[in-house]
């Protein structure tokens, strides 16, 4: 691992082993919940941060499913959400009558997912649920709750396992707290 990246980490919050264990557990839970579903299941990844978590999660799901991605912008290059959501890549899959599971790296303010749920509701999916790697309820601004989450995390700037700061640190195999001097 790059020493410069490692030096920017205040401490490891979630180890690689903890990630593997909890993601497998979420995959089993989703598989159990949808074992008798007659409708298709579509995992919708919210790019870019979800891609590592979503790939690992889907490997643990044992029921038939497909995937699609959306890209949205609400952060710009800052560290806090602007509150304005812009869809930069929409779905290609028809979700009408299908079970939708949003896959997100972190559920923070909830503004983006609240907007996306409303946006996709008009396409008449059978259901919409949220699976997130990390839940940060202390920062919630919208009435959104994760149906599946692996970890509740404190109000700190976290990176690794797909999460970034300024497009860096996504490739760390763990989730770490970024030192404030890196982003302030």
PDB file of C-alpha atoms in Angstrom:
ATOM      1  CA  UNK A   1       0.000   0.000   0.000  1.00  0.00           C
ATOM      2  CA  UNK A   2       1.162   3.500  -0.765  1.00  0.00           C
ATOM      3  CA  UNK A   3       2.810   4.984   2.334  1.00  0.00           C
ATOM      4  CA  UNK A   4       1.486   8.487   1.583  1.00  0.00           C
ATOM      5  CA  UNK A   5      -2.099   7.211   1.637  1.00  0.00           C
ATOM      6  CA  UNK A   6      -1.471   5.264   4.837  1.00  0.00           C
ATOM      7  CA  UNK A   7      -0.019   8.373   6.499  1.00  0.00           C
ATOM      8  CA  UNK A   8      -3.208  10.298   5.738  1.00  0.00           C
ATOM      9  CA  UNK A   9      -5.309   7.869   7.788  1.00  0.00           C
ATOM     10  CA  UNK A  10      -5.951   8.849  11.404  1.00  0.00           C
ATOM     11  CA  UNK A  11      -7.036   5.311  12.288  1.00  0.00           C
ATOM     12  CA  UNK A  12      -8.624   2.239  10.777  1.00  0.00           C
ATOM     13  CA  UNK A  13     -12.336   2.208  11.568  1.00  0.00           C
ATOM     14  CA  UNK A  14     -13.369  -1.067   9.880  1.00  0.00           C
ATOM     15  CA  UNK A  15     -10.840  -3.767   9.025  1.00  0.00           C
ATOM     16  CA  UNK A  16     -10.770  -5.806   5.837  1.00  0.00           C
ATOM     17  CA  UNK A  17     -11.859  -8.862   7.819  1.00  0.00           C
ATOM     18  CA  UNK A  18     -14.790  -7.048   9.424  1.00  0.00           C
ATOM     19  CA  UNK A  19     -15.890  -5.829   5.980  1.00  0.00           C
ATOM     20  CA  UNK A  20     -15.787  -9.344   4.531  1.00  0.00           C
ATOM     21  CA  UNK A  21     -17.789 -10.789   7.422  1.00  0.00           C
ATOM     22  CA  UNK A  22     -20.517  -8.123   7.456  1.00  0.00           C
ATOM     23  CA  UNK A  23     -20.933  -7.969   3.671  1.00  0.00           C
ATOM     24  CA  UNK A  24     -21.388 -11.761   3.558  1.00  0.00           C
ATOM     25  CA  UNK A  25     -23.973 -11.450   6.339  1.00  0.00           C
ATOM     26  CA  UNK A  26     -25.900  -8.785   4.379  1.00  0.00           C
ATOM     27  CA  UNK A  27     -25.848 -10.971   1.258  1.00  0.00           C
ATOM     28  CA  UNK A  28     -27.313 -13.885   3.225  1.00  0.00           C
ATOM     29  CA  UNK A  29     -30.014 -11.648   4.725  1.00  0.00           C
ATOM     30  CA  UNK A  30     -31.043 -10.243   1.339  1.00  0.00           C
ATOM     31  CA  UNK A  31     -31.103 -13.786  -0.100  1.00  0.00           C
ATOM     32  CA  UNK A  32     -33.377 -14.931   2.728  1.00  0.00           C
ATOM     33  CA  UNK A  33     -35.693 -11.924   2.366  1.00  0.00           C
ATOM     34  CA  UNK A  34     -36.112 -12.461  -1.381  1.00  0.00           C
ATOM     35  CA  UNK A  35     -36.023 -16.279  -1.463  1.00  0.00           C
ATOM     36  CA  UNK A  36     -39.690 -16.475  -2.476  1.00  0.00           C
ATOM     37  CA  UNK A  37     -39.868 -13.320  -4.585  1.00  0.00           C
ATOM     38  CA  UNK A  38     -41.558 -13.831  -7.924  1.00  0.00           C
ATOM     39  CA  UNK A  39     -40.461 -10.456  -9.273  1.00  0.00           C
ATOM     40  CA  UNK A  40     -36.947  -9.745 -10.498  1.00  0.00           C
ATOM     41  CA  UNK A  41     -34.474  -8.027  -8.198  1.00  0.00           C
ATOM     42  CA  UNK A  42     -32.429  -5.125  -9.536  1.00  0.00           C
ATOM     43  CA  UNK A  43     -29.473  -3.837  -7.554  1.00  0.00           C
ATOM     44  CA  UNK A  44     -28.921  -0.176  -8.374  1.00  0.00           C
ATOM     45  CA  UNK A  45     -25.497   1.094  -7.491  1.00  0.00           C
ATOM     46  CA  UNK A  46     -25.021   4.760  -6.820  1.00  0.00           C
ATOM     47  CA  UNK A  47     -21.627   5.507  -8.392  1.00  0.00           C
ATOM     48  CA  UNK A  48     -18.839   5.812  -7.709  1.00  0.00           C
ATOM     49  CA  UNK A  49     -18.439   4.882  -4.076  1.00  0.00           C
ATOM     50  CA  UNK A  50     -20.650   1.795  -4.141  1.00  0.00           C
ATOM     51  CA  UNK A  51     -18.738  -0.252  -6.696  1.00  0.00           C
ATOM     52  CA  UNK A  52     -16.479  -2.241  -4.322  1.00  0.00           C
ATOM     53  CA  UNK A  53     -19.259  -2.908  -1.805  1.00  0.00           C
ATOM     54  CA  UNK A  54     -21.792  -3.783  -4.520  1.00  0.00           C
ATOM     55  CA  UNK A  55     -19.461  -6.259  -6.231  1.00  0.00           C
ATOM     56  CA  UNK A  56     -18.710  -8.019  -2.950  1.00  0.00           C
ATOM     57  CA  UNK A  57     -22.348  -7.934  -1.819  1.00  0.00           C
ATOM     58  CA  UNK A  58     -23.697  -9.439  -5.043  1.00  0.00           C
ATOM     59  CA  UNK A  59     -21.238 -12.340  -4.770  1.00  0.00           C
ATOM     60  CA  UNK A  60     -23.023 -13.296  -1.542  1.00  0.00           C
ATOM     61  CA  UNK A  61     -26.579 -13.008  -2.908  1.00  0.00           C
ATOM     62  CA  UNK A  62     -27.929 -16.418  -3.907  1.00  0.00           C
ATOM     63  CA  UNK A  63     -31.205 -15.386  -5.558  1.00  0.00           C
ATOM     64  CA  UNK A  64     -31.468 -14.291  -9.217  1.00  0.00           C
ATOM     65  CA  UNK A  65     -30.725 -10.616  -9.654  1.00  0.00           C
ATOM     66  CA  UNK A  66     -29.359  -8.079 -12.084  1.00  0.00           C
ATOM     67  CA  UNK A  67     -27.711  -4.706 -11.676  1.00  0.00           C
ATOM     68  CA  UNK A  68     -27.643  -1.218 -13.042  1.00  0.00           C
ATOM     69  CA  UNK A  69     -25.966   2.003 -12.011  1.00  0.00           C
ATOM     70  CA  UNK A  70     -26.868   5.608 -11.497  1.00  0.00           C
ATOM     71  CA  UNK A  71     -24.446   8.462 -11.098  1.00  0.00           C
ATOM     72  CA  UNK A  72     -25.447  11.515  -9.138  1.00  0.00           C
ATOM     73  CA  UNK A  73     -23.683  14.561  -7.903  1.00  0.00           C
ATOM     74  CA  UNK A  74     -24.444  16.301  -4.647  1.00  0.00           C
ATOM     75  CA  UNK A  75     -20.966  16.899  -3.241  1.00  0.00           C
ATOM     76  CA  UNK A  76     -18.929  18.569  -5.971  1.00  0.00           C
ATOM     77  CA  UNK A  77     -15.348  18.522  -4.745  1.00  0.00           C
ATOM     78  CA  UNK A  78     -16.216  19.329  -1.128  1.00  0.00           C
ATOM     79  CA  UNK A  79     -16.677  17.195   1.938  1.00  0.00           C
ATOM     80  CA  UNK A  80     -20.330  17.936   2.636  1.00  0.00           C
ATOM     81  CA  UNK A  81     -23.387  17.526   0.463  1.00  0.00           C
ATOM     82  CA  UNK A  82     -24.620  20.652  -1.273  1.00  0.00           C
ATOM     83  CA  UNK A  83     -28.186  19.364  -0.986  1.00  0.00           C
ATOM     84  CA  UNK A  84     -28.787  19.779  -4.732  1.00  0.00           C
ATOM     85  CA  UNK A  85     -28.951  16.410  -6.511  1.00  0.00           C
ATOM     86  CA  UNK A  86     -28.044  16.135 -10.178  1.00  0.00           C
ATOM     87  CA  UNK A  87     -28.452  12.822 -12.040  1.00  0.00           C
ATOM     88  CA  UNK A  88     -25.484  12.420 -14.356  1.00  0.00           C
ATOM     89  CA  UNK A  89     -26.242   8.812 -15.401  1.00  0.00           C
ATOM     90  CA  UNK A  90     -29.723   7.313 -15.349  1.00  0.00           C
ATOM     91  CA  UNK A  91     -30.809   3.663 -15.418  1.00  0.00           C
ATOM     92  CA  UNK A  92     -30.830   1.523 -18.536  1.00  0.00           C
ATOM     93  CA  UNK A  93     -32.898  -1.257 -16.910  1.00  0.00           C
ATOM     94  CA  UNK A  94     -36.685  -1.127 -16.821  1.00  0.00           C
ATOM     95  CA  UNK A  95     -37.555  -1.389 -13.131  1.00  0.00           C
ATOM     96  CA  UNK A  96     -41.340  -1.530 -13.536  1.00  0.00           C
ATOM     97  CA  UNK A  97     -42.732  -4.346 -11.371  1.00  0.00           C
ATOM     98  CA  UNK A  98     -39.267  -5.302 -10.065  1.00  0.00           C
ATOM     99  CA  UNK A  99     -37.763  -5.163  -6.586  1.00  0.00           C
ATOM    100  CA  UNK A 100     -35.182  -2.383  -6.432  1.00  0.00           C
ATOM    101  CA  UNK A 101     -32.356  -2.420  -3.923  1.00  0.00           C
ATOM    102  CA  UNK A 102     -30.307   0.770  -3.895  1.00  0.00           C
ATOM    103  CA  UNK A 103     -26.693   0.004  -3.018  1.00  0.00           C
ATOM    104  CA  UNK A 104     -24.838   2.904  -1.473  1.00  0.00           C
ATOM    105  CA  UNK A 105     -21.444   3.201   0.182  1.00  0.00           C
ATOM    106  CA  UNK A 106     -22.633   5.452   2.984  1.00  0.00           C
ATOM    107  CA  UNK A 107     -26.008   6.810   4.040  1.00  0.00           C
ATOM    108  CA  UNK A 108     -25.162  10.225   5.370  1.00  0.00           C
ATOM    109  CA  UNK A 109     -27.609  13.138   5.072  1.00  0.00           C
ATOM    110  CA  UNK A 110     -30.064  10.941   3.153  1.00  0.00           C
ATOM    111  CA  UNK A 111     -30.853  13.794   0.759  1.00  0.00           C
ATOM    112  CA  UNK A 112     -29.588  11.956  -2.336  1.00  0.00           C
ATOM    113  CA  UNK A 113     -31.361   8.670  -1.608  1.00  0.00           C
ATOM    114  CA  UNK A 114     -34.577  10.442  -0.650  1.00  0.00           C
ATOM    115  CA  UNK A 115     -34.502  12.216  -3.998  1.00  0.00           C
ATOM    116  CA  UNK A 116     -33.664   9.020  -5.921  1.00  0.00           C
ATOM    117  CA  UNK A 117     -36.451   7.032  -4.247  1.00  0.00           C
ATOM    118  CA  UNK A 118     -38.996   9.671  -5.246  1.00  0.00           C
ATOM    119  CA  UNK A 119     -37.485   9.934  -8.733  1.00  0.00           C
ATOM    120  CA  UNK A 120     -37.765   6.173  -9.370  1.00  0.00           C
ATOM    121  CA  UNK A 121     -41.135   5.663  -7.685  1.00  0.00           C
ATOM    122  CA  UNK A 122     -42.893   6.923 -10.834  1.00  0.00           C
ATOM    123  CA  UNK A 123     -41.420   3.943 -12.732  1.00  0.00           C
ATOM    124  CA  UNK A 124     -43.585   1.694 -10.550  1.00  0.00           C
ATOM    125  CA  UNK A 125     -41.140  -0.808  -9.057  1.00  0.00           C
ATOM    126  CA  UNK A 126     -42.590  -3.567  -6.871  1.00  0.00           C
ATOM    127  CA  UNK A 127     -40.536  -2.222  -3.957  1.00  0.00           C
ATOM    128  CA  UNK A 128     -37.569  -0.003  -3.181  1.00  0.00           C
ATOM    129  CA  UNK A 129     -35.120  -0.818  -0.411  1.00  0.00           C
ATOM    130  CA  UNK A 130     -31.726   0.515   0.581  1.00  0.00           C
ATOM    131  CA  UNK A 131     -28.581  -1.461   1.315  1.00  0.00           C
ATOM    132  CA  UNK A 132     -25.671   0.597   2.563  1.00  0.00           C
ATOM    133  CA  UNK A 133     -22.268  -0.356   3.820  1.00  0.00           C
ATOM    134  CA  UNK A 134     -22.260   2.391   6.415  1.00  0.00           C
ATOM    135  CA  UNK A 135     -25.010   4.331   8.118  1.00  0.00           C
ATOM    136  CA  UNK A 136     -24.256   7.721   9.642  1.00  0.00           C
ATOM    137  CA  UNK A 137     -27.587   8.636  11.299  1.00  0.00           C
ATOM    138  CA  UNK A 138     -26.119  11.583  13.206  1.00  0.00           C
ATOM    139  CA  UNK A 139     -25.983  13.539   9.913  1.00  0.00           C
ATOM    140  CA  UNK A 140     -29.464  12.650   8.601  1.00  0.00           C
ATOM    141  CA  UNK A 141     -31.405  15.531   7.044  1.00  0.00           C
ATOM    142  CA  UNK A 142     -34.001  13.515   5.097  1.00  0.00           C
ATOM    143  CA  UNK A 143     -36.408  10.851   6.334  1.00  0.00           C
ATOM    144  CA  UNK A 144     -34.515   7.895   4.854  1.00  0.00           C
ATOM    145  CA  UNK A 145     -33.513   4.700   6.611  1.00  0.00           C
ATOM    146  CA  UNK A 146     -31.419   1.768   5.435  1.00  0.00           C
ATOM    147  CA  UNK A 147     -33.197  -1.571   5.175  1.00  0.00           C
ATOM    148  CA  UNK A 148     -29.802  -3.283   5.221  1.00  0.00           C
ATOM    149  CA  UNK A 149     -26.614  -1.833   6.664  1.00  0.00           C
ATOM    150  CA  UNK A 150     -23.357  -3.319   7.825  1.00  0.00           C
ATOM    151  CA  UNK A 151     -21.944  -0.642  10.132  1.00  0.00           C
ATOM    152  CA  UNK A 152     -23.115   2.446  11.956  1.00  0.00           C
ATOM    153  CA  UNK A 153     -20.297   4.957  11.855  1.00  0.00           C
ATOM    154  CA  UNK A 154     -19.509   8.154  13.747  1.00  0.00           C
ATOM    155  CA  UNK A 155     -19.540  11.617  12.228  1.00  0.00           C
ATOM    156  CA  UNK A 156     -16.047  11.437  10.771  1.00  0.00           C
ATOM    157  CA  UNK A 157     -14.703  11.657   7.225  1.00  0.00           C
ATOM    158  CA  UNK A 158     -14.206   8.042   6.137  1.00  0.00           C
ATOM    159  CA  UNK A 159     -12.359   6.687   3.103  1.00  0.00           C
ATOM    160  CA  UNK A 160     -11.380   3.326   1.653  1.00  0.00           C
ATOM    161  CA  UNK A 161     -13.248   0.310   0.280  1.00  0.00           C
ATOM    162  CA  UNK A 162     -14.648   2.478  -2.521  1.00  0.00           C
ATOM    163  CA  UNK A 163     -15.083   5.709  -0.573  1.00  0.00           C
ATOM    164  CA  UNK A 164     -12.906   8.620  -1.574  1.00  0.00           C
ATOM    165  CA  UNK A 165     -11.731  12.081  -0.868  1.00  0.00           C
ATOM    166  CA  UNK A 166     -10.998  13.975  -4.078  1.00  0.00           C
ATOM    167  CA  UNK A 167     -10.977  10.648  -6.012  1.00  0.00           C
ATOM    168  CA  UNK A 168      -8.225   9.188  -3.804  1.00  0.00           C
ATOM    169  CA  UNK A 169      -8.192   6.377  -1.195  1.00  0.00           C
ATOM    170  CA  UNK A 170     -10.891   4.217  -2.885  1.00  0.00           C
ATOM    171  CA  UNK A 171      -8.419   1.341  -3.184  1.00  0.00           C
ATOM    172  CA  UNK A 172      -7.702   0.996   0.531  1.00  0.00           C
ATOM    173  CA  UNK A 173      -8.823  -2.512   1.645  1.00  0.00           C
ATOM    174  CA  UNK A 174     -10.328  -1.126   4.871  1.00  0.00           C
ATOM    175  CA  UNK A 175     -12.348   1.912   5.944  1.00  0.00           C
ATOM    176  CA  UNK A 176     -10.292   4.540   7.710  1.00  0.00           C
ATOM    177  CA  UNK A 177     -10.864   7.945   9.191  1.00  0.00           C
ATOM    178  CA  UNK A 178      -9.076  10.596   7.157  1.00  0.00           C
ATOM    179  CA  UNK A 179      -6.933  13.041   9.101  1.00  0.00           C
ATOM    180  CA  UNK A 180      -8.677  16.448   9.156  1.00  0.00           C
ATOM    181  CA  UNK A 181      -5.571  18.255   7.943  1.00  0.00           C
ATOM    182  CA  UNK A 182      -5.856  16.355   4.644  1.00  0.00           C
ATOM    183  CA  UNK A 183      -9.220  17.872   3.715  1.00  0.00           C
ATOM    184  CA  UNK A 184      -9.331  21.153   5.641  1.00  0.00           C
TER     185      UNK A 184
END
